[in-house]
Short mmCIF file of C-alpha atoms and ligand atoms in Angstrom, two decimals:
data_model
loop_
_atom_site.label_atom_id
_atom_site.label_comp_id
_atom_site.label_asym_id
_atom_site.label_seq_id
_atom_site.Cartn_x
_atom_site.Cartn_y
_atom_site.Cartn_z
CA MET A 1381 22.40 79.08 -7.87
CA ASP A 1382 25.67 77.56 -9.07
CA PRO A 1383 25.52 74.30 -11.00
CA ILE A 1384 27.17 72.22 -8.22
CA ALA A 1385 24.72 73.29 -5.53
CA GLU A 1386 21.84 72.88 -7.96
CA LEU A 1387 22.79 69.33 -8.93
CA ARG A 1388 23.43 68.43 -5.31
CA GLN A 1389 19.96 69.56 -4.35
CA GLU A 1390 18.37 67.79 -7.27
CA ALA A 1391 20.17 64.53 -6.45
CA GLU A 1392 19.28 64.74 -2.77
CA SER A 1393 15.62 65.11 -3.54
CA ALA A 1394 15.76 62.27 -6.09
CA PHE A 1395 17.31 60.01 -3.40
CA SER A 1396 14.84 60.95 -0.73
CA SER A 1397 11.84 60.56 -2.99
CA ALA A 1398 12.87 57.07 -4.22
CA ALA A 1399 10.28 54.70 -2.79
CA THR A 1400 12.16 51.45 -3.35
CA THR A 1401 15.79 50.35 -3.39
CA ALA A 1402 15.38 49.69 -7.12
CA GLU A 1403 14.31 53.29 -7.78
CA LEU A 1404 17.13 54.51 -5.55
CA ARG A 1405 19.66 52.47 -7.51
CA GLU A 1406 18.48 54.14 -10.70
CA ALA A 1407 18.91 57.58 -9.17
CA GLU A 1408 22.34 56.64 -7.87
CA ILE A 1409 23.46 55.58 -11.35
CA LYS A 1410 22.02 58.73 -12.83
CA TYR A 1411 23.95 61.06 -10.47
CA LEU A 1412 26.90 59.15 -9.05
CA GLY A 1413 27.54 56.60 -11.79
CA LYS A 1414 30.69 56.54 -13.89
CA ASN A 1415 28.93 58.52 -16.62
CA GLY A 1416 26.61 60.24 -14.17
CA LEU A 1417 25.78 63.91 -13.79
CA VAL A 1418 28.20 64.58 -10.90
CA THR A 1419 31.11 63.22 -12.94
CA GLY A 1420 29.75 65.36 -15.81
CA LEU A 1421 30.29 68.51 -13.75
CA MET A 1422 34.02 67.94 -14.04
CA LYS A 1423 33.79 68.54 -17.75
CA GLY A 1424 33.07 72.21 -17.00
CA ILE A 1425 36.48 72.51 -15.31
CA GLY A 1426 38.22 73.24 -18.63
CA ALA A 1427 36.36 76.54 -18.94
CA LEU A 1428 37.76 77.77 -15.61
CA SER A 1429 40.96 79.64 -14.92
CA ALA A 1430 43.88 77.78 -13.36
CA GLU A 1431 43.22 79.41 -9.97
CA GLU A 1432 39.56 78.48 -9.90
CA ARG A 1433 40.09 74.84 -10.83
CA PRO A 1434 41.27 73.36 -7.46
CA ALA A 1435 38.37 74.91 -5.51
CA PHE A 1436 35.89 73.76 -8.14
CA GLY A 1437 37.29 70.23 -8.10
CA GLN A 1438 37.18 70.23 -4.32
CA ARG A 1439 33.51 71.23 -4.29
CA VAL A 1440 32.56 68.57 -6.80
CA ASN A 1441 34.34 65.97 -4.64
CA ASP A 1442 32.58 67.26 -1.54
CA ALA A 1443 29.28 67.01 -3.35
CA ARG A 1444 30.05 63.43 -4.40
CA ARG A 1445 30.97 62.42 -0.81
CA HIS A 1446 27.90 64.09 0.56
CA LEU A 1447 25.62 62.47 -2.00
CA THR A 1448 27.23 59.06 -1.54
CA ALA A 1449 26.53 59.27 2.20
CA ALA A 1450 22.96 60.41 1.52
CA TYR A 1451 22.47 57.52 -0.89
CA GLU A 1452 23.83 54.98 1.57
CA SER A 1453 21.69 56.05 4.44
CA ARG A 1454 18.57 56.16 2.27
CA TYR A 1455 19.45 52.73 0.90
CA ALA A 1456 19.78 51.28 4.42
CA ALA A 1457 16.41 52.67 5.43
CA LEU A 1458 14.60 51.39 2.33
CA ARG A 1459 16.27 48.01 2.54
CA GLN A 1460 15.26 47.56 6.14
CA GLY A 1461 11.63 48.29 5.28
CA GLU A 1462 11.71 45.88 2.38
CA LEU A 1463 13.23 43.10 4.48
CA ALA A 1464 10.66 43.62 7.21
CA LEU A 1465 7.90 43.28 4.62
CA GLN A 1466 9.49 40.18 3.20
CA PHE A 1467 9.77 38.56 6.61
CA GLU A 1468 6.13 39.34 7.23
CA GLN A 1469 5.16 37.69 3.97
CA ASP A 1470 7.35 34.65 4.57
CA ARG A 1471 6.35 34.22 8.17
CA LEU A 1472 5.58 30.63 9.16
CA ASP A 1473 2.76 30.51 11.67
CA MET A 1474 3.59 27.57 13.86
CA THR A 1475 0.21 27.73 15.55
CA LEU A 1476 -1.76 26.94 12.37
CA PRO A 1477 -3.09 23.38 12.19
CA GLY A 1478 -0.94 21.14 9.98
CA HIS A 1479 -1.90 18.70 7.26
CA PRO A 1480 -1.82 15.29 8.91
CA PRO A 1481 -0.44 12.60 6.58
CA ARG A 1482 -3.09 10.12 5.49
CA VAL A 1483 -2.22 6.80 7.04
CA GLY A 1484 -3.22 3.74 5.05
CA ILE A 1485 -4.79 0.68 6.60
CA GLU A 1486 -4.45 -2.94 5.67
CA HIS A 1487 -7.30 -4.32 3.62
CA ILE A 1488 -9.63 -6.47 5.70
CA LEU A 1489 -8.64 -9.55 3.68
CA GLN A 1490 -4.97 -8.82 4.27
CA GLN A 1491 -5.62 -8.48 8.00
CA THR A 1492 -7.41 -11.83 7.94
CA THR A 1493 -4.57 -13.39 5.96
CA ASN A 1494 -2.02 -12.15 8.48
CA GLU A 1495 -4.03 -13.63 11.30
CA ILE A 1496 -4.36 -16.99 9.55
CA LYS A 1497 -0.60 -17.01 9.03
CA ARG A 1498 -0.01 -16.34 12.72
CA VAL A 1499 -2.42 -19.03 13.87
CA LEU A 1500 -1.28 -21.80 11.49
CA GLY A 1501 2.35 -20.73 11.90
CA SER A 1502 2.02 -21.16 15.64
CA MET A 1503 0.75 -24.73 15.04
CA GLY A 1504 3.95 -25.56 13.15
CA PHE A 1505 2.67 -25.21 9.58
CA VAL A 1506 5.21 -23.68 7.22
CA TYR A 1507 4.01 -20.94 4.88
CA GLU A 1508 4.74 -21.39 1.18
CA GLU A 1509 3.54 -19.52 -1.92
CA SER A 1510 2.05 -21.22 -4.94
CA PRO A 1511 1.23 -19.48 -8.22
CA GLU A 1512 -2.17 -18.04 -9.15
CA VAL A 1513 -1.45 -18.76 -12.79
CA GLU A 1514 -1.07 -22.47 -12.39
CA LEU A 1515 -0.40 -25.54 -14.49
CA PHE A 1516 -3.49 -27.66 -15.03
CA LYS A 1517 -1.57 -30.61 -13.62
CA TYR A 1518 -1.11 -29.05 -10.17
CA ASN A 1519 -4.65 -27.70 -10.05
CA PHE A 1520 -6.24 -31.03 -11.05
CA ASP A 1521 -4.10 -33.98 -12.20
CA ALA A 1522 -1.87 -34.14 -9.15
CA LEU A 1523 -5.00 -34.15 -7.00
CA ASN A 1524 -6.47 -37.43 -8.18
CA TYR A 1525 -8.98 -35.96 -10.60
CA PRO A 1526 -9.52 -38.65 -13.24
CA PRO A 1527 -9.59 -37.16 -16.77
CA ASP A 1528 -12.99 -35.55 -17.48
CA HIS A 1529 -14.24 -36.21 -13.98
CA PRO A 1530 -17.43 -34.20 -13.24
CA ALA A 1531 -15.82 -32.78 -10.08
CA MET A 1532 -13.88 -30.48 -12.43
CA ASP A 1533 -17.12 -28.96 -13.68
CA ALA A 1534 -17.74 -27.53 -10.23
CA GLN A 1535 -14.42 -25.76 -10.61
CA ASP A 1536 -14.55 -24.46 -14.16
CA THR A 1537 -12.06 -21.65 -14.52
CA PHE A 1538 -10.27 -19.28 -16.86
CA TYR A 1539 -7.84 -20.94 -19.26
CA LEU A 1540 -4.73 -19.14 -20.46
CA ARG A 1541 -3.68 -22.19 -22.46
CA ASP A 1542 -4.98 -25.74 -22.51
CA ASP A 1543 -2.52 -26.62 -19.77
CA VAL A 1544 -2.44 -23.28 -17.86
CA VAL A 1545 -5.32 -22.04 -15.73
CA LEU A 1546 -6.09 -19.44 -13.10
CA ARG A 1547 -6.05 -21.81 -10.14
CA THR A 1548 -9.42 -22.76 -8.68
CA GLN A 1549 -8.11 -23.88 -5.33
CA CYS A 1550 -5.00 -23.40 -3.21
CA THR A 1551 -4.76 -27.19 -2.97
CA ASP A 1552 -2.40 -26.81 -5.95
CA LEU A 1553 0.27 -26.35 -3.27
CA GLN A 1554 0.29 -30.08 -2.48
CA GLY A 1555 1.78 -31.35 -5.75
CA ARG A 1556 4.43 -28.64 -5.68
CA ILE A 1557 5.51 -29.56 -2.16
CA TYR A 1558 5.61 -33.31 -2.85
CA GLU A 1559 8.18 -32.64 -5.55
CA LYS A 1560 10.64 -31.07 -3.16
CA VAL A 1561 9.92 -32.13 0.43
CA GLU A 1562 9.76 -35.59 1.99
CA PRO A 1563 7.37 -36.33 4.84
CA PRO A 1564 6.93 -35.72 7.70
CA LEU A 1565 5.74 -32.26 6.63
CA ARG A 1566 3.30 -29.50 7.45
CA PHE A 1567 2.63 -26.73 4.93
CA PHE A 1568 0.03 -24.09 4.15
CA THR A 1569 -0.63 -21.26 1.76
CA VAL A 1570 -3.06 -18.36 1.50
CA GLY A 1571 -3.88 -16.79 -1.83
CA ARG A 1572 -6.20 -15.76 -4.59
CA THR A 1573 -8.31 -18.27 -6.46
CA TYR A 1574 -10.60 -17.98 -9.49
CA ARG A 1575 -13.66 -19.77 -10.80
CA ASN A 1576 -16.07 -19.37 -13.63
CA GLU A 1577 -18.87 -18.78 -11.16
CA ALA A 1578 -22.36 -17.34 -11.25
CA VAL A 1579 -21.52 -14.46 -8.93
CA ASP A 1580 -23.81 -13.86 -5.96
CA ARG A 1581 -23.56 -12.62 -2.37
CA THR A 1582 -21.49 -15.61 -1.25
CA HIS A 1583 -19.70 -16.57 -4.47
CA GLY A 1584 -17.17 -14.49 -6.38
CA HIS A 1585 -15.24 -15.23 -9.57
CA THR A 1586 -12.17 -14.08 -7.62
CA PHE A 1587 -11.79 -15.03 -3.99
CA HIS A 1588 -9.22 -16.28 -1.51
CA GLN A 1589 -8.46 -19.57 0.13
CA VAL A 1590 -6.22 -20.92 2.83
CA ASP A 1591 -5.07 -24.46 2.22
CA ALA A 1592 -3.06 -26.58 4.62
CA PHE A 1593 -1.90 -30.16 4.83
CA MET A 1594 0.13 -32.34 7.09
CA ILE A 1595 1.72 -35.76 6.57
CA ASP A 1596 3.25 -37.86 9.32
CA GLU A 1597 3.05 -41.31 10.88
CA GLY A 1598 -0.36 -42.22 12.25
CA ILE A 1599 -2.25 -39.10 11.19
CA SER A 1600 -6.01 -39.63 11.53
CA MET A 1601 -9.30 -37.72 11.44
CA ALA A 1602 -8.73 -36.97 15.12
CA HIS A 1603 -5.74 -34.78 14.20
CA LEU A 1604 -7.77 -33.02 11.54
CA LYS A 1605 -10.64 -32.33 13.91
CA GLY A 1606 -8.30 -31.17 16.65
CA THR A 1607 -6.49 -28.81 14.29
CA LEU A 1608 -9.65 -27.33 12.77
CA GLY A 1609 -11.20 -26.98 16.23
CA ALA A 1610 -8.16 -25.10 17.49
CA PHE A 1611 -8.12 -22.95 14.34
CA ALA A 1612 -11.80 -22.05 14.81
CA ARG A 1613 -11.29 -21.11 18.45
CA ALA A 1614 -8.25 -18.96 17.61
CA MET A 1615 -10.19 -17.11 14.92
CA PHE A 1616 -13.67 -16.89 16.47
CA GLY A 1617 -13.31 -17.37 20.22
CA ASP A 1618 -13.93 -20.23 22.62
CA GLU A 1619 -17.69 -20.37 22.14
CA VAL A 1620 -17.41 -21.53 18.55
CA ARG A 1621 -18.88 -24.89 17.55
CA VAL A 1622 -17.45 -26.99 14.75
CA ARG A 1623 -19.38 -29.33 12.45
CA PHE A 1624 -18.08 -31.97 10.04
CA ARG A 1625 -20.36 -33.64 7.47
CA PRO A 1626 -19.40 -36.17 4.82
CA ASP A 1627 -18.50 -34.57 1.51
CA PHE A 1628 -16.67 -35.54 -1.65
CA PHE A 1629 -13.37 -34.20 -2.99
CA PRO A 1630 -11.27 -36.44 -5.26
CA PHE A 1631 -8.14 -35.80 -3.19
CA VAL A 1632 -9.44 -36.92 0.23
CA GLU A 1633 -10.91 -40.09 1.68
CA PRO A 1634 -12.90 -39.68 3.82
CA GLY A 1635 -13.88 -36.13 2.89
CA VAL A 1636 -15.88 -33.67 4.96
CA ASP A 1637 -17.28 -30.22 4.79
CA TYR A 1638 -16.32 -28.03 7.69
CA ALA A 1639 -18.73 -25.51 9.14
CA ILE A 1640 -18.78 -23.41 12.29
CA SER A 1641 -21.30 -21.52 14.32
CA SER A 1642 -21.06 -19.25 17.30
CA PRO A 1643 -23.96 -17.92 19.38
CA LYS A 1644 -22.85 -14.29 19.02
CA LEU A 1645 -21.89 -14.35 15.35
CA PHE A 1646 -24.10 -14.31 12.26
CA ASN A 1647 -27.21 -14.97 14.39
CA GLY A 1648 -25.78 -18.33 15.41
CA ARG A 1649 -26.12 -19.65 11.84
CA TRP A 1650 -23.84 -22.38 10.51
CA VAL A 1651 -21.36 -21.11 7.96
CA GLU A 1652 -19.49 -23.52 5.69
CA LEU A 1653 -15.85 -22.51 5.78
CA GLY A 1654 -14.44 -25.19 3.53
CA GLY A 1655 -13.59 -28.79 2.85
CA ALA A 1656 -11.21 -31.23 4.50
CA GLY A 1657 -10.31 -34.86 4.87
CA LEU A 1658 -7.56 -37.44 4.94
CA ILE A 1659 -5.31 -37.21 1.91
CA HIS A 1660 -6.29 -39.88 -0.62
CA PRO A 1661 -3.79 -42.78 -0.67
CA ASN A 1662 -3.72 -42.54 -4.48
CA ILE A 1663 -2.10 -39.11 -4.15
CA LEU A 1664 0.49 -40.23 -1.65
CA GLU A 1665 1.37 -43.23 -3.81
CA GLN A 1666 1.44 -41.16 -6.98
CA HIS A 1667 4.09 -39.04 -5.30
CA GLY A 1668 6.09 -41.97 -3.99
CA ILE A 1669 5.09 -41.71 -0.34
CA ASP A 1670 4.91 -44.98 1.59
CA THR A 1671 1.27 -45.31 2.68
CA ASP A 1672 2.04 -48.12 5.11
CA ARG A 1673 4.04 -45.62 7.08
CA PHE A 1674 2.52 -42.21 6.36
CA SER A 1675 -0.91 -40.69 6.24
CA GLY A 1676 -2.06 -37.10 6.19
CA PHE A 1677 -4.89 -34.63 6.39
CA ALA A 1678 -5.70 -31.57 4.30
CA PHE A 1679 -8.15 -28.72 4.50
CA GLY A 1680 -9.05 -25.73 2.34
CA LEU A 1681 -11.14 -22.79 3.55
CA GLY A 1682 -12.60 -19.63 2.04
CA VAL A 1683 -10.85 -16.57 3.49
CA GLU A 1684 -13.78 -14.17 2.80
CA ARG A 1685 -16.07 -16.33 4.91
CA ILE A 1686 -14.05 -15.50 8.03
CA PRO A 1687 -14.67 -11.71 8.20
CA MET A 1688 -18.19 -12.27 6.80
CA MET A 1689 -18.95 -14.42 9.79
CA ARG A 1690 -17.18 -12.24 12.30
CA TYR A 1691 -18.64 -8.91 11.27
CA GLY A 1692 -21.92 -10.01 9.72
CA ILE A 1693 -20.88 -8.91 6.20
CA ASP A 1694 -23.56 -10.39 3.97
CA ASP A 1695 -22.13 -9.70 0.50
CA LEU A 1696 -18.61 -10.76 -0.43
CA ARG A 1697 -18.58 -8.46 -3.47
CA ASN A 1698 -17.80 -5.64 -0.99
CA PHE A 1699 -14.27 -6.98 -0.51
CA LEU A 1700 -13.06 -6.29 -4.02
CA GLU A 1701 -14.94 -3.13 -4.88
CA ASN A 1702 -12.42 -0.85 -3.15
CA ASP A 1703 -15.07 1.39 -1.67
CA LEU A 1704 -13.27 3.22 1.14
CA ARG A 1705 -16.50 3.74 3.06
CA PHE A 1706 -16.68 -0.06 3.44
CA LEU A 1707 -12.97 -0.70 3.96
CA ARG A 1708 -12.52 2.03 6.62
CA ARG A 1709 -14.99 0.29 8.89
CA TYR A 1710 -12.46 -2.48 9.39
CA ALA A 1711 -9.44 -0.37 10.23
C1 FA5 B 2459 -12.07 -26.70 -2.32
O1 FA5 B 2459 -11.73 -25.74 -2.99
C2 FA5 B 2459 -11.12 -27.72 -1.82
N1 FA5 B 2459 -9.83 -27.47 -2.41
C3 FA5 B 2459 -11.04 -27.68 -0.30
C4 FA5 B 2459 -10.33 -28.85 0.25
C5 FA5 B 2459 -8.96 -28.76 0.53
C6 FA5 B 2459 -11.01 -30.04 0.56
C7 FA5 B 2459 -8.28 -29.85 1.05
C8 FA5 B 2459 -10.35 -31.10 1.09
C9 FA5 B 2459 -9.00 -31.03 1.35
P1 FA5 B 2459 -14.57 -25.92 -2.20
O2 FA5 B 2459 -14.79 -25.82 -3.65
O3 FA5 B 2459 -15.70 -26.40 -1.36
O4 FA5 B 2459 -13.33 -26.86 -1.87
O5 FA5 B 2459 -14.11 -24.51 -1.66
C10 FA5 B 2459 -13.64 -24.37 -0.34
C11 FA5 B 2459 -14.16 -23.09 0.26
O6 FA5 B 2459 -13.77 -21.99 -0.54
C12 FA5 B 2459 -15.68 -22.99 0.29
O7 FA5 B 2459 -16.20 -23.64 1.42
C13 FA5 B 2459 -15.87 -21.51 0.39
O8 FA5 B 2459 -15.63 -21.05 1.70
C14 FA5 B 2459 -14.76 -21.00 -0.50
N2 FA5 B 2459 -15.28 -20.77 -1.85
C15 FA5 B 2459 -15.44 -21.66 -2.84
N3 FA5 B 2459 -15.92 -21.08 -3.94
C16 FA5 B 2459 -16.07 -19.78 -3.65
C17 FA5 B 2459 -16.51 -18.62 -4.36
N4 FA5 B 2459 -16.88 -18.70 -5.63
N5 FA5 B 2459 -16.53 -17.42 -3.72
C18 FA5 B 2459 -16.13 -17.35 -2.43
N6 FA5 B 2459 -15.68 -18.38 -1.71
C19 FA5 B 2459 -15.65 -19.59 -2.30
#
């Protein structure tokens, strides 16, 4: 066989036996490339006579055209197969179940806080923040605690400096408000409080309080009882009963403890929610408020006690342990 026909046959079989476009490209370079074997045939032309040369050249060109066409059609076929495979691999099955995003829930104490804000807000109390890291003077001095009074022992806390504490009660708000707002006024805050406490089921070293106070002309215990009655009904339903018993806090006179019970909650047991009373005249005077004209009430409640009572949670340590099995129950 002559060298042109031989090479043509060899190249054709190399093209048709290439299994991938990459292999085919290699074969194409080998035969049809600039330095490939088909071009190499032309080198033999010098050995031919002048009459033979045009026919020889023509046949080499024919062979190149033929092989180029063969290459292209093989390439198209291989490429199509490869694309089909790729599509199959990349296929997105829209019928497969997806991965639902995990939706967070508000912590039960945050939910309670939001509700307290709604209820007191609707009664005209204005929400205001006060700091957890608080000056001793707002936590105690501004609240009519005489120096070294034993009432401070019940609220021992964590000292950052002699004059800076982790606040023991949200009543610290009062002194801060007196410095910038004149009565009549109605304010409240909700936040975290700390005490050096022997921790048990109902006492934490870290807990939350809501604290509210109101000053206006002619404010009496009747206003306090009306407000705390309405608050209890909004939080626990109309069947709730409210109890006030005399209690002592340096910043109120008279002072009471405030407890509630409801036949369907906590086996009807009384739960102490907090303390309350009429703001001590010493405090009003200390802050330049005319006590002939103004009087006020104040109350401070434990936030944890509210969901404990509602849902029968008997250990407040659950709230801060971040165990999702507990928290998810109150979604
Ligand atoms: C006070 O903290 C006063 N500031 C409340 C007050 C405000 C009285 C305004 C008068 C006028 P007391 O120490 O009793 O009071 O705490 C109030 C409530 O906070 C308690 O009834 C309880 O519900 C909650 N509480 C107190 N200590 C803890 C604790 N260690 N863990 C969980 N809750 C607590």
